[in-house]
Amino acid sequence: MVAAIICILETAAVALSGFLAKKYVFLEPDMETKKQRIFYGISFFLITGIFFAFGIDAAIIATGVLVGLNICLGRKKHRLRGLLLMIPLLGILNGLLVPIILVPPYLFSLSAQEAQIYQLMVYGVLFALLILFCVKGQKWRIWFNENMKHRSLRRSERYLLWLVGILMMFFSNSGVMQIVGERGNLQAPDGSYGYEIMSFIGISSVTAFIMTITIIVLIMQGNKRSFYHEQVSNMQAGMISFMAEVVENRDDNTGGHIRRTAKFVESIANQLKRQGAYSDTLTDKYMGDMVVAAPLHDIGKIHIPDAVLNKPGKLTDEEFAIMKTHTTAGEELLAHAKEELGESEYLNMAVEMAAYHHEWWNGKGYPYGISGEDIPLCARIMAVADVFDALTSKRCYKDAMPLEKAYAIIREESGTHFDPAVVEAFFAVAGDIER
């Protein structure tokens, strides 16, 4: 009877630990709440049925498969890879549970009955703690869901978990204990072979436990550092965007310009990636930095006099020459910001967008007169977004241009003013941009 209760508790503890480790150690997302609860309910009945039909080993294997399936269903991409995560996950659980359950009874030479009582107590306490976490840990889980839902393990951390998980499948395998039972009596060892096996089991199991705990702690600390680093980065980006809005508020002509152009840039970049254009450049990191940097493209206008910036009519040649200096002024201002704030990818991109967003594909732009792919891709995308918004927005010196006419100008200047690939992507998402 006691043995049956131990097996039931072990199965329940492994199942609960597996689903918790999937989310809080492997950082794998859950399905939508209602579907996740249904999945948990189905899993409970399946594991219970398999346990009574085929025994504890089959139930634990089924737990691993169900956790892997849960990972697959929670992911939006690379779903089949999620099923493979059950291998290191079971190893991690093995490395945590086996040393605690199997080593102390042998070290303290407990009888079979005493060992059963010990295991019953351990599984009972573990199961109670897991239930307590599920019931009382709501506040911590809410914090975790809010701050870790967009985070994933780094590649190095995944490799570590795989390595440790697979090692734990061997070093802390309870099957070794069957060999010990056949060749040496660890409760009352009466031969050197029994002592040698006992030493091996003790050392390898404790090593497995320490390695597993260390890896989990390192990963959780890494997640915590990533979280605070992201907070600081977001704060820094928010402050700089606020500076851009302050500059924009000096210009009576361009209300909302920086927000709209940032959205246009994002839509165009996503379409370029879908089309496979500039695939070497348009990484997820590059695109994320570009969207953050986009609001800073006109920050150099802070150096333009109000009489020129807000003139309600056409600029003279001299005034236009002053207006054009907002590109180099922005470049210098952001380069100085880099010196003060430290090297940053999005600041590097902000420098490029500020300096080159008025360059032309055929080399007839300003301030440097560069052409083609010598103009950074982020600035070529911004050029289309910037001109389209200027054409379709009301300014103190002109009315908003009809969309059809603005589209005609963008299309006409493809290959002269604008990169043709960027223009093609622009028209592919014209509906999104209009909205």
Short mmCIF file of C-alpha atoms in Angstrom, two decimals:
data_model
loop_
_atom_site.label_atom_id
_atom_site.label_comp_id
_atom_site.label_asym_id
_atom_site.label_seq_id
_atom_site.Cartn_x
_atom_site.Cartn_y
_atom_site.Cartn_z
CA MET A 1 0.00 0.00 0.00
CA VAL A 2 2.78 2.44 0.98
CA ALA A 3 4.71 1.56 -2.19
CA ALA A 4 1.62 2.34 -4.31
CA ILE A 5 1.15 5.71 -2.59
CA ILE A 6 4.82 6.54 -3.17
CA CYS A 7 4.48 5.72 -6.87
CA ILE A 8 1.36 7.89 -7.16
CA LEU A 9 3.05 10.83 -5.41
CA GLU A 10 6.19 10.40 -7.53
CA THR A 11 4.16 10.48 -10.74
CA ALA A 12 2.22 13.54 -9.59
CA ALA A 13 5.41 15.34 -8.46
CA VAL A 14 7.18 14.63 -11.76
CA ALA A 15 4.16 15.78 -13.79
CA LEU A 16 3.73 19.03 -11.82
CA SER A 17 7.47 19.71 -11.79
CA GLY A 18 7.66 19.09 -15.53
CA PHE A 19 4.97 21.61 -16.41
CA LEU A 20 6.43 24.18 -14.00
CA ALA A 21 9.99 23.69 -15.28
CA LYS A 22 8.73 24.06 -18.85
CA LYS A 23 7.49 27.54 -18.07
CA TYR A 24 9.78 28.89 -15.35
CA VAL A 25 13.13 27.28 -16.28
CA PHE A 26 12.84 26.70 -20.04
CA LEU A 27 10.73 29.90 -20.41
CA GLU A 28 8.34 28.20 -22.83
CA PRO A 29 5.00 30.02 -23.30
CA ASP A 30 1.65 28.56 -22.30
CA MET A 31 -1.32 28.25 -24.58
CA GLU A 32 -4.30 30.59 -24.21
CA THR A 33 -5.54 30.31 -20.60
CA LYS A 34 -8.70 28.29 -21.23
CA LYS A 35 -6.97 25.89 -23.62
CA GLN A 36 -4.08 25.49 -21.17
CA ARG A 37 -6.46 24.48 -18.38
CA ILE A 38 -8.16 21.97 -20.66
CA PHE A 39 -4.75 20.56 -21.59
CA TYR A 40 -3.81 20.20 -17.90
CA GLY A 41 -7.07 18.36 -17.22
CA ILE A 42 -6.62 15.96 -20.13
CA SER A 43 -2.99 15.38 -19.13
CA PHE A 44 -4.01 14.51 -15.57
CA PHE A 45 -6.45 11.84 -16.73
CA LEU A 46 -4.03 10.43 -19.32
CA ILE A 47 -1.09 10.18 -16.89
CA THR A 48 -3.31 8.63 -14.22
CA GLY A 49 -4.70 6.07 -16.67
CA ILE A 50 -1.25 5.17 -17.99
CA PHE A 51 0.06 4.84 -14.43
CA PHE A 52 -2.60 2.31 -13.41
CA ALA A 53 -2.42 0.46 -16.73
CA PHE A 54 1.33 0.30 -17.37
CA GLY A 55 3.13 1.47 -14.22
CA ILE A 56 5.20 4.42 -13.06
CA ASP A 57 7.91 4.28 -15.75
CA ALA A 58 5.34 4.53 -18.54
CA ALA A 59 3.55 7.34 -16.68
CA ILE A 60 6.78 9.36 -16.35
CA ILE A 61 7.59 8.89 -20.05
CA ALA A 62 4.03 9.98 -20.87
CA THR A 63 4.57 13.06 -18.70
CA GLY A 64 7.64 13.98 -20.75
CA VAL A 65 5.75 13.52 -24.01
CA LEU A 66 2.81 15.62 -22.78
CA VAL A 67 5.12 18.41 -21.62
CA GLY A 68 6.81 18.35 -25.03
CA LEU A 69 3.41 18.47 -26.73
CA ASN A 70 2.41 21.39 -24.51
CA ILE A 71 5.56 23.23 -25.61
CA CYS A 72 4.66 22.57 -29.26
CA LEU A 73 1.15 23.95 -28.86
CA GLY A 74 2.32 27.01 -26.91
CA ARG A 75 4.86 28.04 -29.54
CA LYS A 76 4.12 30.10 -32.65
CA LYS A 77 7.07 28.71 -34.61
CA HIS A 78 9.58 25.82 -34.46
CA ARG A 79 6.86 23.73 -32.84
CA LEU A 80 8.31 20.30 -33.62
CA ARG A 81 11.54 21.27 -31.87
CA GLY A 82 9.50 21.79 -28.72
CA LEU A 83 8.71 18.08 -28.53
CA LEU A 84 12.44 17.33 -28.29
CA LEU A 85 12.72 19.49 -25.16
CA MET A 86 11.15 16.66 -23.15
CA ILE A 87 14.56 14.90 -23.29
CA PRO A 88 16.64 17.47 -21.35
CA LEU A 89 13.59 18.36 -19.24
CA LEU A 90 13.24 14.79 -17.96
CA GLY A 91 16.98 14.76 -17.33
CA ILE A 92 16.76 17.97 -15.29
CA LEU A 93 13.94 16.52 -13.19
CA ASN A 94 15.91 13.30 -12.81
CA GLY A 95 18.93 15.25 -11.61
CA LEU A 96 16.83 17.03 -9.00
CA LEU A 97 14.69 14.19 -7.69
CA VAL A 98 16.84 11.04 -7.87
CA PRO A 99 19.66 12.22 -5.55
CA ILE A 100 17.16 13.42 -2.94
CA ILE A 101 15.13 10.21 -3.06
CA LEU A 102 17.82 7.53 -3.44
CA VAL A 103 21.06 8.71 -1.86
CA PRO A 104 20.12 9.41 1.83
CA PRO A 105 18.60 5.96 2.47
CA TYR A 106 21.84 4.31 1.37
CA LEU A 107 24.11 6.77 3.14
CA PHE A 108 22.24 6.20 6.41
CA SER A 109 21.74 2.45 5.82
CA LEU A 110 17.96 2.64 6.20
CA SER A 111 15.95 -0.52 6.08
CA ALA A 112 13.52 -1.10 3.23
CA GLN A 113 10.60 -0.02 5.40
CA GLU A 114 12.44 3.07 6.66
CA ALA A 115 13.43 3.97 3.09
CA GLN A 116 9.79 3.79 2.03
CA ILE A 117 8.73 6.07 4.87
CA TYR A 118 11.52 8.51 3.94
CA GLN A 119 10.45 8.56 0.28
CA LEU A 120 6.81 8.99 1.28
CA MET A 121 7.76 12.01 3.40
CA VAL A 122 9.91 13.58 0.64
CA TYR A 123 7.29 13.15 -2.08
CA GLY A 124 4.57 14.32 0.28
CA VAL A 125 6.49 17.50 1.16
CA LEU A 126 7.45 18.14 -2.48
CA PHE A 127 3.89 17.60 -3.70
CA ALA A 128 2.52 19.87 -0.94
CA LEU A 129 5.03 22.62 -1.87
CA LEU A 130 4.07 22.40 -5.53
CA ILE A 131 0.37 22.62 -4.68
CA LEU A 132 1.10 25.56 -2.35
CA PHE A 133 2.95 27.32 -5.17
CA CYS A 134 0.04 26.77 -7.55
CA VAL A 135 -2.47 28.08 -4.99
CA LYS A 136 -0.52 30.84 -3.19
CA GLY A 137 2.06 31.93 -5.79
CA GLN A 138 -0.34 34.05 -7.83
CA LYS A 139 1.42 37.37 -7.17
CA TRP A 140 4.80 36.03 -8.25
CA ARG A 141 3.27 34.33 -11.31
CA ILE A 142 1.62 37.58 -12.40
CA TRP A 143 4.98 39.36 -12.12
CA PHE A 144 6.66 36.59 -14.09
CA ASN A 145 4.01 36.58 -16.83
CA GLU A 146 4.25 40.34 -17.27
CA ASN A 147 8.04 40.56 -17.35
CA MET A 148 9.13 37.26 -18.90
CA LYS A 149 6.42 36.56 -21.49
CA HIS A 150 8.49 37.96 -24.36
CA ARG A 151 11.78 36.47 -23.17
CA SER A 152 13.42 33.25 -24.28
CA LEU A 153 16.59 31.41 -23.34
CA ARG A 154 19.78 32.41 -25.08
CA ARG A 155 21.33 29.81 -27.35
CA SER A 156 24.17 29.14 -24.88
CA GLU A 157 21.63 28.55 -22.09
CA ARG A 158 19.69 26.11 -24.26
CA TYR A 159 22.87 24.17 -25.03
CA LEU A 160 23.71 24.04 -21.31
CA LEU A 161 20.27 22.70 -20.44
CA TRP A 162 20.54 20.06 -23.16
CA LEU A 163 24.02 19.01 -21.99
CA VAL A 164 23.08 18.87 -18.31
CA GLY A 165 19.73 17.21 -19.03
CA ILE A 166 21.28 14.41 -21.07
CA LEU A 167 24.10 13.92 -18.56
CA MET A 168 21.56 13.68 -15.76
CA MET A 169 19.72 10.92 -17.62
CA PHE A 170 22.85 8.80 -17.13
CA PHE A 171 24.44 10.01 -13.89
CA SER A 172 21.30 9.99 -11.77
CA ASN A 173 19.43 7.14 -13.40
CA SER A 174 17.49 5.06 -10.90
CA GLY A 175 18.22 2.02 -13.08
CA VAL A 176 21.73 2.04 -11.61
CA MET A 177 20.16 1.22 -8.28
CA GLN A 178 18.87 -2.06 -9.71
CA ILE A 179 22.44 -3.01 -10.58
CA VAL A 180 23.44 -2.17 -7.05
CA GLY A 181 20.64 -4.28 -5.68
CA GLU A 182 21.83 -7.24 -7.72
CA ARG A 183 25.57 -6.97 -7.02
CA GLY A 184 25.90 -5.34 -3.64
CA ASN A 185 23.81 -4.67 -0.57
CA LEU A 186 24.01 -0.95 0.15
CA GLN A 187 21.93 -1.13 3.30
CA ALA A 188 24.51 -3.38 4.91
CA PRO A 189 27.43 -3.58 2.50
CA ASP A 190 29.49 -6.70 3.11
CA GLY A 191 31.87 -6.52 0.16
CA SER A 192 34.21 -4.03 -1.43
CA TYR A 193 32.12 -4.12 -4.62
CA GLY A 194 29.09 -2.85 -2.74
CA TYR A 195 31.11 -0.04 -1.21
CA GLU A 196 32.51 0.95 -4.62
CA ILE A 197 29.07 1.04 -6.20
CA MET A 198 27.70 2.97 -3.25
CA SER A 199 30.48 5.55 -3.58
CA PHE A 200 29.85 5.88 -7.30
CA ILE A 201 26.11 6.34 -6.78
CA GLY A 202 26.63 8.87 -4.01
CA ILE A 203 29.21 10.97 -5.83
CA SER A 204 27.47 10.93 -9.23
CA SER A 205 24.04 11.66 -7.76
CA VAL A 206 25.23 14.54 -5.59
CA THR A 207 27.21 15.91 -8.56
CA ALA A 208 24.08 15.65 -10.72
CA PHE A 209 22.04 17.49 -8.12
CA ILE A 210 24.61 20.28 -7.69
CA MET A 211 25.07 20.70 -11.45
CA THR A 212 21.33 20.87 -12.06
CA ILE A 213 20.70 23.40 -9.29
CA THR A 214 23.67 25.51 -10.47
CA ILE A 215 22.46 25.62 -14.07
CA ILE A 216 18.91 26.53 -13.05
CA VAL A 217 20.15 29.31 -10.72
CA LEU A 218 22.47 30.69 -13.43
CA ILE A 219 19.66 30.76 -15.97
CA MET A 220 17.24 32.43 -13.56
CA GLN A 221 19.88 35.03 -12.66
CA GLY A 222 20.51 35.58 -16.37
CA ASN A 223 16.79 36.14 -16.90
CA LYS A 224 16.74 38.62 -14.04
CA ARG A 225 19.72 40.53 -15.49
CA SER A 226 18.09 40.53 -18.93
CA PHE A 227 14.90 41.89 -17.42
CA TYR A 228 16.64 44.80 -15.70
CA HIS A 229 18.82 45.46 -18.76
CA GLU A 230 15.67 45.67 -20.88
CA GLN A 231 14.09 48.04 -18.36
CA VAL A 232 17.13 50.35 -18.52
CA SER A 233 17.23 50.14 -22.33
CA ASN A 234 13.53 50.95 -22.58
CA MET A 235 13.96 53.87 -20.21
CA GLN A 236 16.88 55.18 -22.26
CA ALA A 237 14.96 54.77 -25.52
CA GLY A 238 11.91 56.45 -23.99
CA MET A 239 13.93 59.45 -22.81
CA ILE A 240 15.52 59.91 -26.23
CA SER A 241 12.14 59.58 -27.96
CA PHE A 242 10.82 62.19 -25.54
CA MET A 243 13.66 64.48 -26.64
CA ALA A 244 12.60 63.93 -30.25
CA GLU A 245 9.02 64.89 -29.39
CA VAL A 246 10.26 68.07 -27.69
CA VAL A 247 12.12 68.97 -30.88
CA GLU A 248 9.05 68.17 -32.98
CA ASN A 249 6.90 70.44 -30.84
CA ARG A 250 9.08 73.37 -31.94
CA ASP A 251 7.97 72.67 -35.51
CA ASP A 252 4.37 73.82 -35.97
CA ASN A 253 4.24 71.91 -39.27
CA THR A 254 4.89 68.34 -38.21
CA GLY A 255 2.52 67.25 -35.43
CA GLY A 256 2.61 63.45 -35.07
CA HIS A 257 5.23 63.13 -37.81
CA ILE A 258 7.74 61.09 -35.82
CA ARG A 259 5.15 58.56 -34.62
CA ARG A 260 3.65 58.06 -38.08
CA THR A 261 7.00 57.72 -39.84
CA ALA A 262 8.18 55.20 -37.23
CA LYS A 263 5.09 53.08 -37.98
CA PHE A 264 5.66 53.45 -41.74
CA VAL A 265 9.28 52.35 -41.32
CA GLU A 266 8.22 49.29 -39.36
CA SER A 267 5.61 48.27 -41.96
CA ILE A 268 8.02 48.72 -44.89
CA ALA A 269 10.84 46.83 -43.14
CA ASN A 270 8.55 43.90 -42.29
CA GLN A 271 7.41 43.71 -45.91
CA LEU A 272 11.00 43.82 -47.21
CA LYS A 273 11.80 40.89 -44.95
CA ARG A 274 8.75 38.96 -46.16
CA GLN A 275 9.87 39.56 -49.75
CA GLY A 276 13.37 38.31 -48.92
CA ALA A 277 15.01 41.64 -49.84
CA TYR A 278 18.19 42.61 -48.00
CA SER A 279 17.89 39.46 -45.90
CA ASP A 280 21.50 39.72 -44.68
CA THR A 281 20.80 43.15 -43.20
CA LEU A 282 17.20 42.88 -42.03
CA THR A 283 17.70 40.76 -38.93
CA ASP A 284 15.18 40.97 -36.08
CA LYS A 285 17.71 43.00 -34.08
CA TYR A 286 18.31 45.44 -36.94
CA MET A 287 14.58 45.96 -37.46
CA GLY A 288 13.93 46.46 -33.75
CA ASP A 289 16.73 49.03 -33.48
CA MET A 290 15.47 50.81 -36.60
CA VAL A 291 11.97 51.29 -35.19
CA VAL A 292 13.43 52.67 -31.93
CA ALA A 293 15.82 54.97 -33.81
CA ALA A 294 13.27 56.27 -36.36
CA PRO A 295 11.82 59.05 -34.14
CA LEU A 296 15.28 60.64 -33.95
CA HIS A 297 15.71 61.25 -37.69
CA ASP A 298 14.78 64.98 -37.44
CA ILE A 299 16.37 65.72 -34.07
CA GLY A 300 18.83 68.09 -35.76
CA LYS A 301 15.97 70.55 -36.29
CA ILE A 302 16.60 71.75 -32.74
CA HIS A 303 19.40 73.85 -34.28
CA ILE A 304 17.18 75.41 -36.96
CA PRO A 305 15.93 78.95 -36.16
CA ASP A 306 12.18 79.30 -35.61
CA ALA A 307 11.96 81.85 -38.42
CA VAL A 308 13.10 79.19 -40.87
CA LEU A 309 11.52 76.14 -39.21
CA ASN A 310 8.03 77.65 -38.99
CA LYS A 311 8.01 79.96 -42.01
CA PRO A 312 4.48 79.88 -43.50
CA GLY A 313 5.69 80.10 -47.08
CA LYS A 314 8.33 78.84 -49.48
CA LEU A 315 11.90 78.99 -48.22
CA THR A 316 14.48 81.10 -49.99
CA ASP A 317 17.67 79.43 -51.23
CA GLU A 318 19.52 80.74 -48.18
CA GLU A 319 16.80 79.51 -45.82
CA PHE A 320 16.69 76.12 -47.52
CA ALA A 321 20.47 75.83 -47.11
CA ILE A 322 19.98 76.41 -43.37
CA MET A 323 17.14 73.85 -43.25
CA LYS A 324 19.35 71.23 -44.89
CA THR A 325 21.83 71.49 -42.02
CA HIS A 326 19.38 69.62 -39.75
CA THR A 327 20.87 66.39 -41.16
CA THR A 328 24.48 67.08 -40.14
CA ALA A 329 23.32 68.76 -36.92
CA GLY A 330 21.38 65.61 -36.00
CA GLU A 331 24.37 63.44 -36.90
CA GLU A 332 26.65 65.48 -34.63
CA LEU A 333 24.12 65.60 -31.79
CA LEU A 334 23.58 61.83 -31.80
CA ALA A 335 27.29 61.13 -32.16
CA HIS A 336 27.79 63.20 -29.02
CA ALA A 337 25.00 61.25 -27.32
CA LYS A 338 26.88 58.02 -28.14
CA GLU A 339 29.98 59.40 -26.45
CA GLU A 340 28.00 60.28 -23.33
CA LEU A 341 25.67 57.26 -23.14
CA GLY A 342 27.98 54.57 -24.49
CA GLU A 343 27.96 52.47 -27.65
CA SER A 344 24.48 51.40 -28.72
CA GLU A 345 23.22 49.74 -31.89
CA TYR A 346 20.09 51.83 -32.09
CA LEU A 347 22.07 55.04 -31.54
CA ASN A 348 24.40 54.01 -34.37
CA MET A 349 21.33 53.56 -36.54
CA ALA A 350 19.86 56.86 -35.35
CA VAL A 351 23.04 58.62 -36.50
CA GLU A 352 22.67 57.02 -39.95
CA MET A 353 18.98 57.89 -40.26
CA ALA A 354 19.51 61.49 -39.14
CA ALA A 355 22.47 62.02 -41.47
CA TYR A 356 21.30 60.23 -44.63
CA HIS A 357 17.48 60.28 -44.81
CA HIS A 358 17.62 63.08 -47.42
CA GLU A 359 20.13 61.30 -49.66
CA TRP A 360 18.83 60.18 -53.05
CA TRP A 361 19.24 56.80 -54.72
CA ASN A 362 20.81 58.55 -57.77
CA GLY A 363 23.24 60.59 -55.64
CA LYS A 364 21.51 63.98 -56.01
CA GLY A 365 20.44 64.30 -52.38
CA TYR A 366 22.12 65.96 -49.41
CA PRO A 367 24.22 66.45 -47.31
CA TYR A 368 26.90 64.12 -48.76
CA GLY A 369 25.58 63.22 -52.20
CA ILE A 370 26.07 59.45 -51.78
CA SER A 371 24.02 57.03 -53.86
CA GLY A 372 22.60 53.50 -54.13
CA GLU A 373 23.49 51.00 -51.46
CA ASP A 374 26.13 53.34 -50.06
CA ILE A 375 23.15 54.93 -48.31
CA PRO A 376 22.38 52.81 -45.21
CA LEU A 377 19.23 50.73 -45.64
CA CYS A 378 17.56 52.29 -42.60
CA ALA A 379 17.95 55.76 -44.15
CA ARG A 380 16.58 54.56 -47.51
CA ILE A 381 13.48 53.21 -45.77
CA MET A 382 13.11 56.41 -43.75
CA ALA A 383 13.38 58.49 -46.95
CA VAL A 384 10.20 56.92 -48.37
CA ALA A 385 8.34 57.14 -45.04
CA ASP A 386 9.44 60.75 -44.49
CA VAL A 387 8.47 62.03 -47.94
CA PHE A 388 5.12 60.22 -47.99
CA ASP A 389 4.14 61.69 -44.62
CA ALA A 390 5.27 65.17 -45.70
CA LEU A 391 3.19 64.93 -48.88
CA THR A 392 0.00 63.70 -47.18
CA SER A 393 0.13 65.99 -44.11
CA LYS A 394 -1.22 69.51 -43.83
CA ARG A 395 1.47 72.10 -43.23
CA CYS A 396 1.22 75.84 -42.63
CA TYR A 397 2.51 76.46 -46.15
CA LYS A 398 0.40 73.81 -47.97
CA ASP A 399 -2.63 71.55 -47.76
CA ALA A 400 -2.43 67.77 -47.47
CA MET A 401 -1.96 66.14 -50.85
CA PRO A 402 -4.49 63.50 -52.00
CA LEU A 403 -3.25 59.94 -51.53
CA GLU A 404 -3.41 59.12 -55.24
CA LYS A 405 -1.15 62.05 -56.13
CA ALA A 406 1.29 61.19 -53.30
CA TYR A 407 1.42 57.59 -54.51
CA ALA A 408 2.13 58.80 -58.05
CA ILE A 409 5.07 60.90 -56.84
CA ILE A 410 6.54 58.02 -54.81
CA ARG A 411 6.17 55.67 -57.80
CA GLU A 412 7.62 58.22 -60.23
CA GLU A 413 10.71 58.81 -58.08
CA SER A 414 11.50 55.09 -57.66
CA GLY A 415 15.02 54.59 -58.95
CA THR A 416 15.87 58.29 -58.74
CA HIS A 417 15.00 59.53 -55.26
CA PHE A 418 14.12 56.18 -53.71
CA ASP A 419 15.46 52.63 -53.60
CA PRO A 420 13.16 50.65 -55.98
CA ALA A 421 13.00 47.66 -53.58
CA VAL A 422 11.85 49.93 -50.75
CA VAL A 423 9.21 51.52 -52.99
CA GLU A 424 7.93 48.06 -53.97
CA ALA A 425 7.61 47.11 -50.30
CA PHE A 426 5.92 50.46 -49.57
CA PHE A 427 3.16 49.83 -52.09
CA ALA A 428 2.71 46.25 -50.84
CA VAL A 429 1.74 47.64 -47.40
CA ALA A 430 0.01 50.82 -48.64
CA GLY A 431 -3.25 49.69 -47.06
CA ASP A 432 -1.63 49.36 -43.62
CA ILE A 433 0.08 52.73 -44.03
CA GLU A 434 -3.19 54.44 -44.96
CA ARG A 435 -4.84 53.07 -41.83
#
